[in-house]
Short mmCIF file of C-alpha atoms in Angstrom, two decimals:
data_model
loop_
_atom_site.label_atom_id
_atom_site.label_comp_id
_atom_site.label_asym_id
_atom_site.label_seq_id
_atom_site.Cartn_x
_atom_site.Cartn_y
_atom_site.Cartn_z
CA MET A 1 21.86 31.32 37.08
CA LYS A 2 22.55 27.94 38.67
CA LYS A 3 19.06 27.93 40.17
CA ILE A 4 17.50 28.61 36.76
CA THR A 5 19.57 25.82 35.20
CA LYS A 6 18.56 23.43 37.99
CA ASN A 7 14.87 24.28 37.60
CA LEU A 8 15.13 23.82 33.85
CA LEU A 9 16.68 20.38 34.28
CA ILE A 10 13.95 19.41 36.75
CA ILE A 11 11.26 20.51 34.27
CA ILE A 12 12.92 18.52 31.48
CA LEU A 13 13.12 15.49 33.78
CA TYR A 14 9.43 15.76 34.68
CA ILE A 15 8.45 16.12 31.02
CA THR A 16 10.58 13.08 30.14
CA ILE A 17 8.95 11.01 32.88
CA VAL A 18 5.45 12.03 31.70
CA ILE A 19 6.32 11.13 28.11
CA VAL A 20 7.72 7.73 29.12
CA ILE A 21 4.64 6.95 31.24
CA LEU A 22 2.31 8.08 28.45
CA GLU A 23 4.20 5.93 25.93
CA MET A 24 3.90 2.90 28.23
CA VAL A 25 0.16 3.45 28.77
CA LEU A 26 -0.50 3.86 25.05
CA SER A 27 1.60 0.80 24.24
CA LEU A 28 -0.48 -1.25 26.67
CA PHE A 29 -3.74 0.18 25.36
CA LEU A 30 -2.88 -0.42 21.72
CA PHE A 31 -1.67 -3.93 22.52
CA TYR A 32 -5.22 -4.85 23.52
CA ALA A 33 -7.19 -2.46 21.31
CA GLU A 34 -5.41 -2.80 17.99
CA LYS A 35 -5.77 -5.93 15.88
CA ASN A 36 -4.36 -6.91 12.52
CA TRP A 37 -7.52 -6.69 10.43
CA VAL A 38 -5.76 -8.15 7.35
CA THR A 39 -5.27 -11.51 9.05
CA GLU A 40 -8.29 -11.49 11.37
CA SER A 41 -11.06 -10.28 9.06
CA ASN A 42 -11.09 -13.46 6.95
CA LEU A 43 -11.20 -11.29 3.82
CA PHE A 44 -8.13 -12.82 2.16
CA LYS A 45 -6.92 -16.30 1.34
CA GLU A 46 -3.80 -17.88 -0.12
CA ASP A 47 -3.62 -18.38 -3.89
CA SER A 48 -1.11 -20.53 -5.80
CA LEU A 49 -0.84 -18.04 -8.69
CA LEU A 50 -1.26 -14.59 -7.15
CA GLY A 51 -0.03 -15.28 -3.64
CA TRP A 52 -3.33 -14.15 -2.10
CA ARG A 53 -6.75 -13.00 -3.22
CA GLY A 54 -10.09 -12.01 -1.71
CA VAL A 55 -12.49 -14.44 -0.09
CA PRO A 56 -15.79 -14.56 -2.06
CA ASN A 57 -19.14 -13.37 -0.73
CA ARG A 58 -17.95 -11.72 2.47
CA LYS A 59 -19.66 -8.92 4.38
CA VAL A 60 -17.40 -7.55 7.09
CA MET A 61 -17.22 -4.37 9.16
CA VAL A 62 -13.49 -3.75 9.43
CA LYS A 63 -12.30 -1.87 12.49
CA THR A 64 -8.82 -0.38 12.59
CA PHE A 65 -7.19 2.06 14.96
CA GLU A 66 -7.92 4.93 12.55
CA SER A 67 -11.33 4.03 11.12
CA LYS A 68 -14.00 1.47 10.50
CA PHE A 69 -15.43 0.64 7.09
CA PHE A 70 -17.76 -1.90 5.52
CA VAL A 71 -16.35 -4.42 3.05
CA GLU A 72 -18.51 -6.55 0.75
CA THR A 73 -16.99 -8.92 -1.79
CA ASP A 74 -18.54 -10.53 -4.85
CA SER A 75 -18.42 -14.19 -5.96
CA SER A 76 -14.79 -13.68 -7.07
CA GLY A 77 -13.60 -12.02 -3.86
CA PHE A 78 -13.41 -8.45 -5.17
CA ARG A 79 -15.20 -5.34 -3.93
CA ASN A 80 -17.65 -4.96 -6.78
CA THR A 81 -21.02 -3.42 -6.03
CA ILE A 82 -23.24 -3.26 -9.10
CA ASN A 83 -24.95 0.08 -9.59
CA SER A 84 -28.65 -0.81 -9.80
CA GLU A 85 -29.34 2.46 -11.62
CA ASN A 86 -26.83 1.64 -14.33
CA THR A 87 -28.65 1.71 -17.67
CA ASN A 88 -25.64 1.75 -19.98
CA LYS A 89 -24.93 -1.90 -20.80
CA GLY A 90 -22.17 -1.14 -23.28
CA LYS A 91 -18.44 -1.19 -22.54
CA LYS A 92 -17.19 -2.09 -19.12
CA ILE A 93 -14.32 -0.44 -17.32
CA LEU A 94 -11.89 -2.91 -15.76
CA MET A 95 -9.60 -1.47 -13.08
CA TYR A 96 -6.43 -3.07 -11.66
CA GLY A 97 -4.42 -1.78 -8.72
CA ASP A 98 -3.43 -2.18 -5.08
CA SER A 99 -4.97 -0.88 -1.84
CA PHE A 100 -5.62 2.54 -3.41
CA LEU A 101 -8.15 0.84 -5.67
CA TRP A 102 -9.27 -1.83 -3.18
CA GLY A 103 -10.26 1.04 -0.91
CA TYR A 104 -8.59 0.97 2.49
CA HIS A 105 -10.67 3.08 4.96
CA LEU A 106 -13.58 3.26 2.47
CA ASN A 107 -17.03 1.68 2.30
CA ASN A 108 -17.96 -0.07 -0.94
CA ASP A 109 -20.02 2.84 -2.22
CA GLU A 110 -17.07 5.21 -1.66
CA LEU A 111 -14.55 3.32 -3.82
CA ILE A 112 -12.94 4.86 -6.90
CA SER A 113 -14.74 2.29 -9.03
CA SER A 114 -18.13 2.94 -7.41
CA MET A 115 -17.85 6.70 -7.85
CA LEU A 116 -16.71 6.29 -11.45
CA SER A 117 -19.63 3.95 -12.20
CA LYS A 118 -22.13 6.47 -10.88
CA GLU A 119 -20.47 9.37 -12.69
CA LEU A 120 -20.26 7.66 -16.10
CA ASN A 121 -23.27 5.36 -15.73
CA VAL A 122 -21.29 2.31 -16.82
CA GLU A 123 -20.30 -0.92 -15.12
CA VAL A 124 -16.89 -0.64 -13.50
CA LYS A 125 -15.18 -3.83 -12.29
CA ASN A 126 -12.84 -3.27 -9.35
CA TYR A 127 -9.96 -5.76 -9.44
CA GLY A 128 -7.92 -3.95 -6.83
CA MET A 129 -6.30 -6.00 -4.07
CA VAL A 130 -4.42 -5.03 -0.91
CA GLY A 131 -0.67 -5.35 -1.39
CA TYR A 132 -0.69 -6.26 -5.09
CA GLY A 133 2.16 -5.22 -7.35
CA THR A 134 2.10 -4.81 -11.14
CA ASP A 135 3.17 -8.45 -11.62
CA GLN A 136 0.15 -9.75 -9.69
CA GLU A 137 -2.13 -7.26 -11.43
CA TYR A 138 -0.88 -8.49 -14.81
CA LEU A 139 -1.57 -12.15 -13.92
CA LEU A 140 -5.03 -11.18 -12.66
CA PHE A 141 -5.65 -9.18 -15.83
CA LYS A 142 -4.94 -12.26 -17.95
CA GLU A 143 -7.72 -14.23 -16.26
CA THR A 144 -10.31 -11.44 -16.07
CA VAL A 145 -9.92 -9.25 -19.19
CA GLU A 146 -13.05 -8.88 -21.33
CA ASP A 147 -13.40 -7.88 -24.97
CA SER A 148 -14.13 -4.26 -25.90
CA SER A 149 -13.44 -2.97 -22.41
CA VAL A 150 -11.64 0.06 -21.11
CA VAL A 151 -8.73 -1.28 -19.05
CA VAL A 152 -7.23 0.95 -16.34
CA PHE A 153 -4.01 0.14 -14.48
CA LEU A 154 -3.16 2.23 -11.42
CA PHE A 155 0.52 2.86 -10.78
CA PHE A 156 2.24 4.01 -7.58
CA ASN A 157 6.01 4.29 -7.21
CA ASN A 158 6.27 1.43 -4.71
CA ASP A 159 5.17 -0.90 -7.53
CA LEU A 160 8.72 -0.73 -8.85
CA ASP A 161 10.13 -1.91 -5.54
CA GLU A 162 7.64 -4.77 -5.32
CA LEU A 163 8.58 -6.08 -8.76
CA LEU A 164 11.95 -7.09 -7.28
CA LYS A 165 10.45 -9.17 -4.48
CA ASP A 166 8.99 -12.65 -4.23
CA ASN A 167 7.72 -12.05 -0.72
CA ARG A 168 5.74 -9.36 1.12
CA GLY A 169 6.68 -10.71 4.53
CA THR A 170 7.13 -14.20 5.92
CA LYS A 171 3.45 -15.04 5.44
CA ALA A 172 2.80 -13.35 2.10
CA SER A 173 4.79 -14.95 -0.70
CA LYS A 174 4.08 -13.74 -4.23
CA PRO A 175 5.00 -14.51 -7.83
CA LYS A 176 7.93 -12.72 -9.41
CA PHE A 177 9.08 -11.99 -12.95
CA ILE A 178 12.68 -11.73 -14.10
CA ILE A 179 14.19 -10.93 -17.48
CA GLU A 180 16.04 -13.69 -19.34
CA ASN A 181 17.23 -13.26 -22.92
CA ASP A 182 15.15 -10.09 -23.26
CA SER A 183 11.97 -11.94 -22.23
CA ILE A 184 10.14 -12.00 -18.92
CA VAL A 185 10.01 -15.31 -17.06
CA LEU A 186 7.64 -16.09 -14.18
CA LEU A 187 9.27 -17.46 -11.03
CA ASN A 188 7.78 -18.80 -7.80
CA TYR A 189 4.78 -20.45 -9.44
CA PRO A 190 2.98 -22.10 -7.87
CA VAL A 191 3.71 -19.73 -5.02
CA ASP A 192 5.93 -21.38 -2.42
CA ARG A 193 4.75 -20.50 1.09
CA LYS A 194 8.12 -21.57 2.52
CA ILE A 195 10.18 -19.22 0.39
CA VAL A 196 12.60 -17.00 2.29
CA GLU A 197 12.13 -13.28 1.71
CA GLN A 198 14.68 -12.00 -0.75
CA LYS A 199 16.87 -9.29 0.71
CA VAL A 200 17.75 -6.71 -1.90
CA VAL A 201 20.91 -4.83 -1.05
CA LYS A 202 20.14 -1.14 -0.99
CA GLY A 203 22.57 1.66 -1.49
CA ASN A 204 22.82 4.40 1.10
CA GLU A 205 20.81 7.25 -0.40
CA PHE A 206 22.09 9.64 2.26
CA GLU A 207 25.81 8.83 2.44
CA ASN A 208 26.76 12.24 1.05
CA TYR A 209 24.56 14.19 3.46
CA GLY A 210 25.92 15.98 6.51
CA VAL A 211 26.01 14.74 10.10
CA LEU A 212 23.20 17.08 11.19
CA PHE A 213 20.89 15.68 8.52
CA LYS A 214 21.67 12.09 9.54
CA ILE A 215 21.05 12.86 13.21
CA THR A 216 17.73 14.61 12.60
CA ARG A 217 16.63 11.84 10.20
CA THR A 218 17.43 9.20 12.82
CA LEU A 219 15.45 11.13 15.43
CA LYS A 220 12.52 11.50 13.04
CA LEU A 221 12.44 7.79 12.18
CA SER A 222 12.62 6.99 15.91
CA LEU A 223 9.67 9.32 16.49
CA TYR A 224 7.66 7.44 13.84
CA LYS A 225 7.98 4.30 15.96
CA THR A 226 6.43 5.76 19.10
CA LYS A 227 2.83 5.13 20.11
CA ILE A 228 2.40 8.82 20.97
CA TYR A 229 3.22 9.76 17.40
CA LYS A 230 0.90 7.09 16.06
CA VAL A 231 -2.05 8.42 18.05
CA LEU A 232 -1.34 12.04 17.12
CA SER A 233 -0.72 11.35 13.43
CA SER A 234 -3.88 9.27 13.09
CA TYR A 235 -5.87 12.42 13.87
CA LEU A 236 -3.62 15.10 12.45
CA GLN A 237 -3.14 13.60 9.00
CA TYR A 238 -6.71 14.50 8.01
CA THR A 239 -6.47 18.12 9.19
CA SER A 240 -5.05 21.30 7.67
CA PHE A 241 -2.33 21.32 10.36
CA GLY A 242 -1.46 17.74 9.43
CA LYS A 243 -1.20 18.79 5.79
CA PHE A 244 1.18 21.56 6.82
CA LEU A 245 3.35 19.09 8.77
CA TYR A 246 3.34 16.66 5.84
CA GLU A 247 4.45 19.42 3.44
CA LYS A 248 7.32 20.16 5.85
CA ASN A 249 8.22 16.46 5.80
CA LEU A 250 7.35 16.09 9.49
CA LEU A 251 4.30 13.85 9.19
CA GLU A 252 4.07 10.44 7.56
CA PRO A 253 0.51 9.11 7.02
CA ASP A 254 1.89 5.56 7.12
CA LEU A 255 4.46 4.72 9.78
CA LEU A 256 7.74 3.91 8.14
CA ASN A 257 9.73 0.77 8.81
CA PRO A 258 13.50 0.38 8.26
CA GLU A 259 13.03 -1.87 5.23
CA GLU A 260 10.87 0.58 3.30
CA ASP A 261 11.75 4.10 4.45
CA VAL A 262 13.86 4.64 1.32
CA PHE A 263 12.78 3.37 -2.09
CA ASN A 264 15.26 1.18 -3.85
CA TYR A 265 16.30 3.63 -6.56
CA ILE A 266 19.47 1.71 -7.41
CA ASN A 267 17.57 -1.34 -8.65
CA TRP A 268 14.72 0.56 -10.25
CA LYS A 269 16.39 0.33 -13.65
CA GLU A 270 15.70 -3.42 -13.63
CA SER A 271 12.19 -2.86 -12.27
CA ILE A 272 11.38 -0.41 -15.05
CA LYS A 273 12.43 -2.97 -17.65
CA ILE A 274 10.13 -5.58 -16.12
CA TYR A 275 7.28 -3.08 -15.78
CA ASP A 276 7.71 -2.01 -19.40
CA LYS A 277 7.53 -5.59 -20.68
CA LEU A 278 4.49 -6.41 -18.54
CA MET A 279 2.58 -3.35 -19.73
CA LYS A 280 3.50 -4.05 -23.34
CA LYS A 281 1.92 -7.49 -22.91
CA VAL A 282 -1.18 -5.86 -21.44
CA LYS A 283 -1.30 -3.43 -24.34
CA LYS A 284 -0.93 -6.23 -26.90
CA GLU A 285 -3.73 -8.24 -25.28
CA CYS A 286 -5.94 -5.15 -25.27
CA GLU A 287 -5.29 -4.57 -28.97
CA LEU A 288 -6.30 -8.16 -29.75
CA ARG A 289 -9.52 -7.80 -27.74
CA GLY A 290 -10.45 -4.33 -28.92
CA CYS A 291 -9.82 -2.78 -25.50
CA LYS A 292 -8.50 0.64 -24.69
CA LEU A 293 -5.66 0.76 -22.14
CA LEU A 294 -5.19 3.63 -19.70
CA VAL A 295 -2.46 3.90 -17.07
CA PHE A 296 -3.20 6.22 -14.15
CA VAL A 297 -0.17 7.36 -12.16
CA ILE A 298 -0.99 8.13 -8.53
CA PRO A 299 0.85 11.34 -7.56
CA SER A 300 3.74 10.96 -5.16
CA GLU A 301 6.70 12.95 -3.92
#
């Protein structure tokens, strides 16, 4: 029995050593192989109103750890590719959203807007931008809306969290709305690049859960930080096995970080009020211009 226990411990030790070595090798490899395409692709620039926007007339092949895709921007810095076969010159569809609409991992002809244009044979303007929240989308809408258009706003649940922030990191300040006297007021305009990121105090969503849950959750979040997991998940997330792991809450397509692993439910009541007022302003502007407003909610757990 002692011999079996000793052999088992030796096997565990060997496995641990192999894992540590593999983690070190992958960390070194990714250090040289992986680049921050957002900052190095020259696709984005600072903007005093929106915080950042696209650089006009760019043609870039973006290479990330997971994929490579071709990005082409128009004279306004957005990923709009006009369908040359488009014969319907009537109403336009104007779309506003974040990276879902901008098209991370997708070529220009694979974007939601491009597919919709081909399907409906109408001009679809893609005003999606990486990292935008509803507040930035609203400000962009005000400067780009056209009469008699169909206006589509995409919504994902992290939009509510972003409405509470005036910063998306130390190098990505953004505008922010607050409610004063039942009206929304724009703060941080022009956008101050020196602004310190606002720390919103979050409640502990899991304080009433048991010790076993907290331990396993800590282990899972630690696993998300490893390079081994990153390599495996980058391949698995597009497979049926990856789908199975995701359904069992064992696979995260995007690696979590401590600031964003739990949505800020406690402060969402304030976010919803701001979102409601912003969308009512969009709706009112659409009514004045003869537009039809649609809000598309992106499914989420």
